[in-house]
Coordinates of C-alpha atoms in Angstrom, one line a residue:
M1 CA -9.7 -22.3 12.4
L2 CA -6.2 -22.8 13.8
V3 CA -4.7 -21.5 10.5
F4 CA -6.9 -18.4 10.7
T5 CA -6.0 -17.8 14.3
T6 CA -2.3 -18.1 13.8
H7 CA -2.0 -16.7 10.3
P8 CA -4.9 -14.3 9.7
L9 CA -2.9 -12.0 7.4
E10 CA -2.3 -14.9 4.9
V11 CA -6.0 -15.8 5.1
I12 CA -7.0 -12.2 4.3
L13 CA -4.5 -12.1 1.4
F14 CA -5.7 -15.5 0.1
T15 CA -9.3 -14.3 0.2
L16 CA -8.5 -11.1 -1.7
T17 CA -6.3 -12.9 -4.2
L18 CA -8.9 -15.6 -4.8
G19 CA -11.6 -13.0 -5.4
F20 CA -9.3 -11.1 -7.8
V21 CA -8.6 -14.3 -9.8
L22 CA -12.3 -15.2 -9.9
S23 CA -13.2 -11.7 -11.0
L24 CA -10.7 -11.9 -13.9
T25 CA -12.5 -15.1 -15.1
I26 CA -15.9 -13.3 -15.3
T27 CA -16.6 -12.0 -18.8
A28 CA -16.7 -8.3 -19.4
S29 CA -20.3 -8.7 -20.8
N30 CA -21.5 -9.5 -17.3
P31 CA -20.5 -6.5 -15.2
N32 CA -23.0 -7.2 -12.4
A33 CA -21.3 -10.5 -11.6
T34 CA -18.0 -8.7 -11.3
R35 CA -19.5 -6.1 -9.0
V36 CA -21.0 -8.8 -6.8
A37 CA -17.8 -10.8 -6.8
V38 CA -15.5 -7.9 -5.7
L39 CA -18.0 -6.6 -3.1
V40 CA -18.4 -10.1 -1.5
T41 CA -14.6 -10.5 -1.6
S42 CA -14.0 -7.2 0.2
L43 CA -16.7 -7.9 2.8
A44 CA -15.3 -11.3 3.5
A45 CA -11.8 -9.8 4.0
L46 CA -13.4 -7.2 6.3
A47 CA -15.0 -9.9 8.4
E48 CA -11.7 -11.7 8.6
G49 CA -9.9 -8.5 9.6
I50 CA -12.4 -7.9 12.4
Y51 CA -11.9 -11.4 13.6
A52 CA -8.1 -10.9 13.4
S53 CA -8.4 -7.7 15.5
S54 CA -10.3 -9.6 18.1
A55 CA -7.5 -12.2 18.3
F56 CA -4.9 -9.5 18.4
N57 CA -3.2 -9.2 21.9
K58 CA -3.3 -5.4 22.5
A59 CA -1.1 -5.8 25.6
D60 CA 1.7 -7.2 23.5
L61 CA 4.0 -4.6 21.8
A62 CA 5.7 -7.2 19.6
F63 CA 4.7 -8.0 16.1
Q64 CA 2.0 -10.7 15.9
F65 CA 0.7 -13.1 13.3
T66 CA 4.2 -13.2 11.8
S67 CA 5.3 -15.5 9.0
R68 CA 8.5 -15.4 7.0
Y69 CA 9.5 -16.4 3.5
Q70 CA 13.0 -16.0 2.1
P71 CA 12.9 -15.9 -1.7
I72 CA 16.4 -14.3 -2.0
P73 CA 18.5 -15.9 0.8
E74 CA 21.9 -15.0 -0.7
Y75 CA 21.1 -11.3 -0.2
N76 CA 19.5 -11.7 3.2
L77 CA 16.1 -10.4 1.9
S78 CA 13.2 -12.1 3.6
F79 CA 9.5 -11.4 2.9
T80 CA 8.1 -11.2 6.4
L81 CA 4.5 -10.5 7.3
G82 CA 3.3 -9.3 10.7
A83 CA 1.2 -6.7 12.5
D84 CA 1.5 -4.6 15.6
G85 CA -1.0 -2.0 16.9
L86 CA 0.0 0.6 14.2
S87 CA -0.4 -2.0 11.4
M88 CA -3.7 -3.2 12.6
I89 CA -5.2 0.3 12.6
F90 CA -4.2 0.8 8.9
L91 CA -5.2 -2.7 7.9
L92 CA -8.7 -2.3 9.4
L93 CA -9.1 1.1 7.8
T94 CA -8.2 -0.4 4.4
L95 CA -10.6 -3.4 4.8
F96 CA -13.3 -1.1 6.0
I97 CA -13.0 1.5 3.2
F98 CA -12.9 -0.8 0.2
P99 CA -16.5 -2.2 0.5
I100 CA -17.6 1.5 0.5
L101 CA -15.5 2.2 -2.6
F102 CA -16.9 -0.8 -4.4
L103 CA -20.5 0.3 -3.6
S104 CA -19.6 3.8 -4.8
A105 CA -18.3 2.3 -8.1
W106 CA -21.4 0.3 -8.7
N107 CA -22.7 2.6 -11.5
V108 CA -19.4 2.9 -13.3
T109 CA -20.2 2.2 -17.0
K110 CA -16.9 2.6 -18.7
Q111 CA -15.1 -0.8 -18.6
P112 CA -16.5 -1.7 -15.2
K113 CA -14.7 -5.0 -15.0
Q114 CA -11.3 -3.5 -15.5
F115 CA -12.1 -0.6 -13.1
L116 CA -13.2 -2.9 -10.3
N117 CA -10.2 -5.3 -10.8
H118 CA -7.8 -2.3 -10.5
L119 CA -9.5 -1.4 -7.2
L120 CA -9.2 -4.9 -5.9
G121 CA -5.6 -5.1 -6.9
I122 CA -4.9 -1.8 -5.0
E123 CA -6.6 -3.4 -1.9
I124 CA -4.3 -6.4 -2.1
L125 CA -1.2 -4.1 -2.5
L126 CA -2.3 -2.0 0.5
V127 CA -2.8 -4.9 2.8
L128 CA 0.7 -6.2 1.8
T129 CA 2.2 -2.7 2.3
F130 CA 0.8 -2.3 5.8
S131 CA 1.8 -5.8 6.9
T132 CA 5.3 -6.3 5.4
L133 CA 8.2 -6.2 7.8
D134 CA 11.0 -5.9 5.3
I135 CA 11.8 -2.4 4.0
F136 CA 12.9 -3.6 0.6
Y137 CA 9.5 -5.2 -0.1
F138 CA 7.8 -2.2 1.5
Y139 CA 9.5 0.0 -1.1
V140 CA 8.5 -2.4 -3.9
L141 CA 4.8 -2.4 -2.8
F142 CA 4.9 1.3 -2.1
E143 CA 5.9 1.9 -5.7
S144 CA 3.6 -0.7 -7.2
L145 CA 0.6 1.2 -6.0
L146 CA 1.5 4.0 -8.4
I147 CA 0.7 1.9 -11.4
P148 CA -3.0 1.0 -10.9
M149 CA -3.7 4.5 -9.5
F150 CA -2.0 6.1 -12.6
I151 CA -4.3 4.0 -14.8
L152 CA -7.4 4.9 -12.8
I153 CA -6.8 8.6 -13.2
G154 CA -5.6 8.4 -16.8
V155 CA -8.4 6.1 -18.1
W156 CA -11.3 6.9 -15.8
G157 CA -10.5 10.5 -15.0
A158 CA -13.5 12.9 -15.0
R159 CA -12.1 15.9 -16.9
E160 CA -9.9 16.9 -19.9
R161 CA -6.6 17.2 -17.9
K162 CA -6.7 13.7 -16.6
I163 CA -3.6 12.6 -18.5
K164 CA -1.6 15.5 -17.2
A165 CA -2.9 14.8 -13.7
A166 CA -2.0 11.1 -14.0
Y167 CA 1.6 12.0 -15.0
Y168 CA 1.8 14.6 -12.2
F169 CA 0.8 12.0 -9.7
F170 CA 3.1 9.3 -11.1
L171 CA 6.3 11.3 -11.7
Y172 CA 6.2 13.5 -8.6
T173 CA 5.7 10.5 -6.2
L174 CA 8.1 8.3 -8.1
F175 CA 10.8 11.0 -7.9
G176 CA 10.2 11.4 -4.2
S177 CA 10.5 7.7 -3.7
L178 CA 13.9 7.7 -5.2
F179 CA 15.2 9.3 -2.0
M180 CA 13.7 6.4 -0.1
L181 CA 15.4 3.9 -2.4
F182 CA 18.8 5.6 -1.8
G183 CA 18.2 5.6 2.0
M184 CA 17.3 2.0 2.0
I185 CA 20.3 1.0 -0.1
Y186 CA 22.6 3.0 2.2
L187 CA 21.0 1.3 5.2
Y188 CA 21.5 -2.1 3.7
F189 CA 25.2 -1.5 3.1
I190 CA 25.6 -0.4 6.7
T191 CA 23.6 -3.2 8.4
G192 CA 23.5 -6.0 5.8
S193 CA 19.7 -6.5 6.5
M194 CA 16.4 -4.9 5.5
N195 CA 14.3 -6.7 8.1
Y196 CA 12.5 -4.1 10.2
T197 CA 12.8 -6.0 13.5
V198 CA 16.6 -6.5 12.9
L199 CA 17.0 -2.8 12.1
L200 CA 15.2 -1.8 15.3
N201 CA 18.1 -3.4 17.3
T202 CA 20.9 -1.9 15.1
D203 CA 23.0 1.0 16.4
L204 CA 23.6 3.8 14.0
D205 CA 25.7 6.9 14.6
A206 CA 24.2 10.3 14.4
Q207 CA 25.3 11.1 10.9
Q208 CA 24.0 7.8 9.5
Q209 CA 20.6 8.4 11.2
Q210 CA 20.4 12.0 9.8
I211 CA 21.1 10.8 6.2
I212 CA 18.5 8.0 6.4
W213 CA 15.9 10.2 8.1
L214 CA 16.3 12.9 5.4
C215 CA 15.9 10.4 2.6
L216 CA 12.7 8.9 4.2
F217 CA 11.3 12.3 5.1
L218 CA 11.5 13.5 1.5
A219 CA 9.8 10.4 0.2
F220 CA 7.0 10.4 2.7
A221 CA 6.6 14.2 2.5
V222 CA 5.9 13.9 -1.2
K223 CA 3.5 11.0 -0.7
M224 CA 1.5 12.6 2.1
P225 CA 2.0 15.4 0.8
L226 CA 3.4 18.2 2.9
F227 CA 4.0 21.7 1.8
P228 CA 5.8 22.5 -0.6
F229 CA 5.7 19.0 -2.0
H230 CA 2.0 19.0 -2.7
I231 CA 1.9 20.3 -6.3
W232 CA 0.7 17.0 -7.7
L233 CA -2.3 16.7 -5.3
P234 CA -4.8 19.3 -6.6
E235 CA -4.5 18.0 -10.1
A236 CA -4.8 14.3 -9.1
H237 CA -7.9 15.0 -6.8
V238 CA -9.7 17.1 -9.3
E239 CA -9.1 14.9 -12.4
A240 CA -9.5 11.5 -10.7
P241 CA -12.8 9.7 -10.8
T242 CA -14.9 10.1 -7.7
V243 CA -13.9 6.7 -6.4
G244 CA -10.3 7.4 -7.1
S245 CA -10.4 10.7 -5.2
M246 CA -12.0 8.9 -2.3
L247 CA -9.2 6.3 -2.4
L248 CA -6.6 9.0 -2.5
A249 CA -8.0 10.9 0.5
S250 CA -8.9 7.9 2.6
L251 CA -5.9 5.6 2.1
L252 CA -3.2 6.4 -0.4
L253 CA -2.2 9.7 1.3
K254 CA -2.2 7.9 4.6
L255 CA 0.8 5.9 3.3
G256 CA 3.0 8.9 3.9
G257 CA 1.7 9.2 7.4
Y258 CA 2.2 5.5 8.0
G259 CA 5.8 5.8 6.7
F260 CA 6.5 8.7 9.1
L261 CA 5.2 6.7 12.0
R262 CA 6.8 3.4 11.1
F263 CA 10.2 4.4 9.7
S264 CA 11.0 8.0 10.5

């Protein structure tokens, strides 16, 4: 109980990862077992998220439930998890939406095990994206979400143009994210750090702020998407499977909004 109270984000991620590994071990000939496994996993993570929100101190503006790992110390890159009020909103939204998605995907008959595992993998990546406090890992996780979503549209898409729609989604958002990569590299060479809490206390001149803002704006505008960067969205929504379209509308497009609120 103490571990859960002090490190609920790790507990949620452990639950989701454990469920993902267990679902991989279930044979493809038993799709109902996979359906039950991923649904129970997502419901358990939701219950843990609700408990974490009750333990969250809403009067404290600082990041809470923080933990830090430093896999690349020589480049001052630390993998830090934490949550503030903004993060908690998006984390709870993610944990609430996925049980609905799994129930909506209950009758998927084309490779149901692979379909559900891709969904659960996306849930893990989203929880990590909304809780990481290092912008380098935020970028990596932000981009990693493209891969399973590309596969969902391309393999389980509903219509003839699904391959084109998958490439539209992947290439447009990947191109937009290159601006974010440039901005983050520029920021790293200026400050020597990619930790969000360190960057909050770093003074940048007006020109540096404008360059970084423009790079991040372009990336998040494509992801959201804002006009005129929305060309990929109609194709992706129409050609995606029903659950994929629900996922796009409810969570993946919100990544752009989260990026605006968090970084821009």
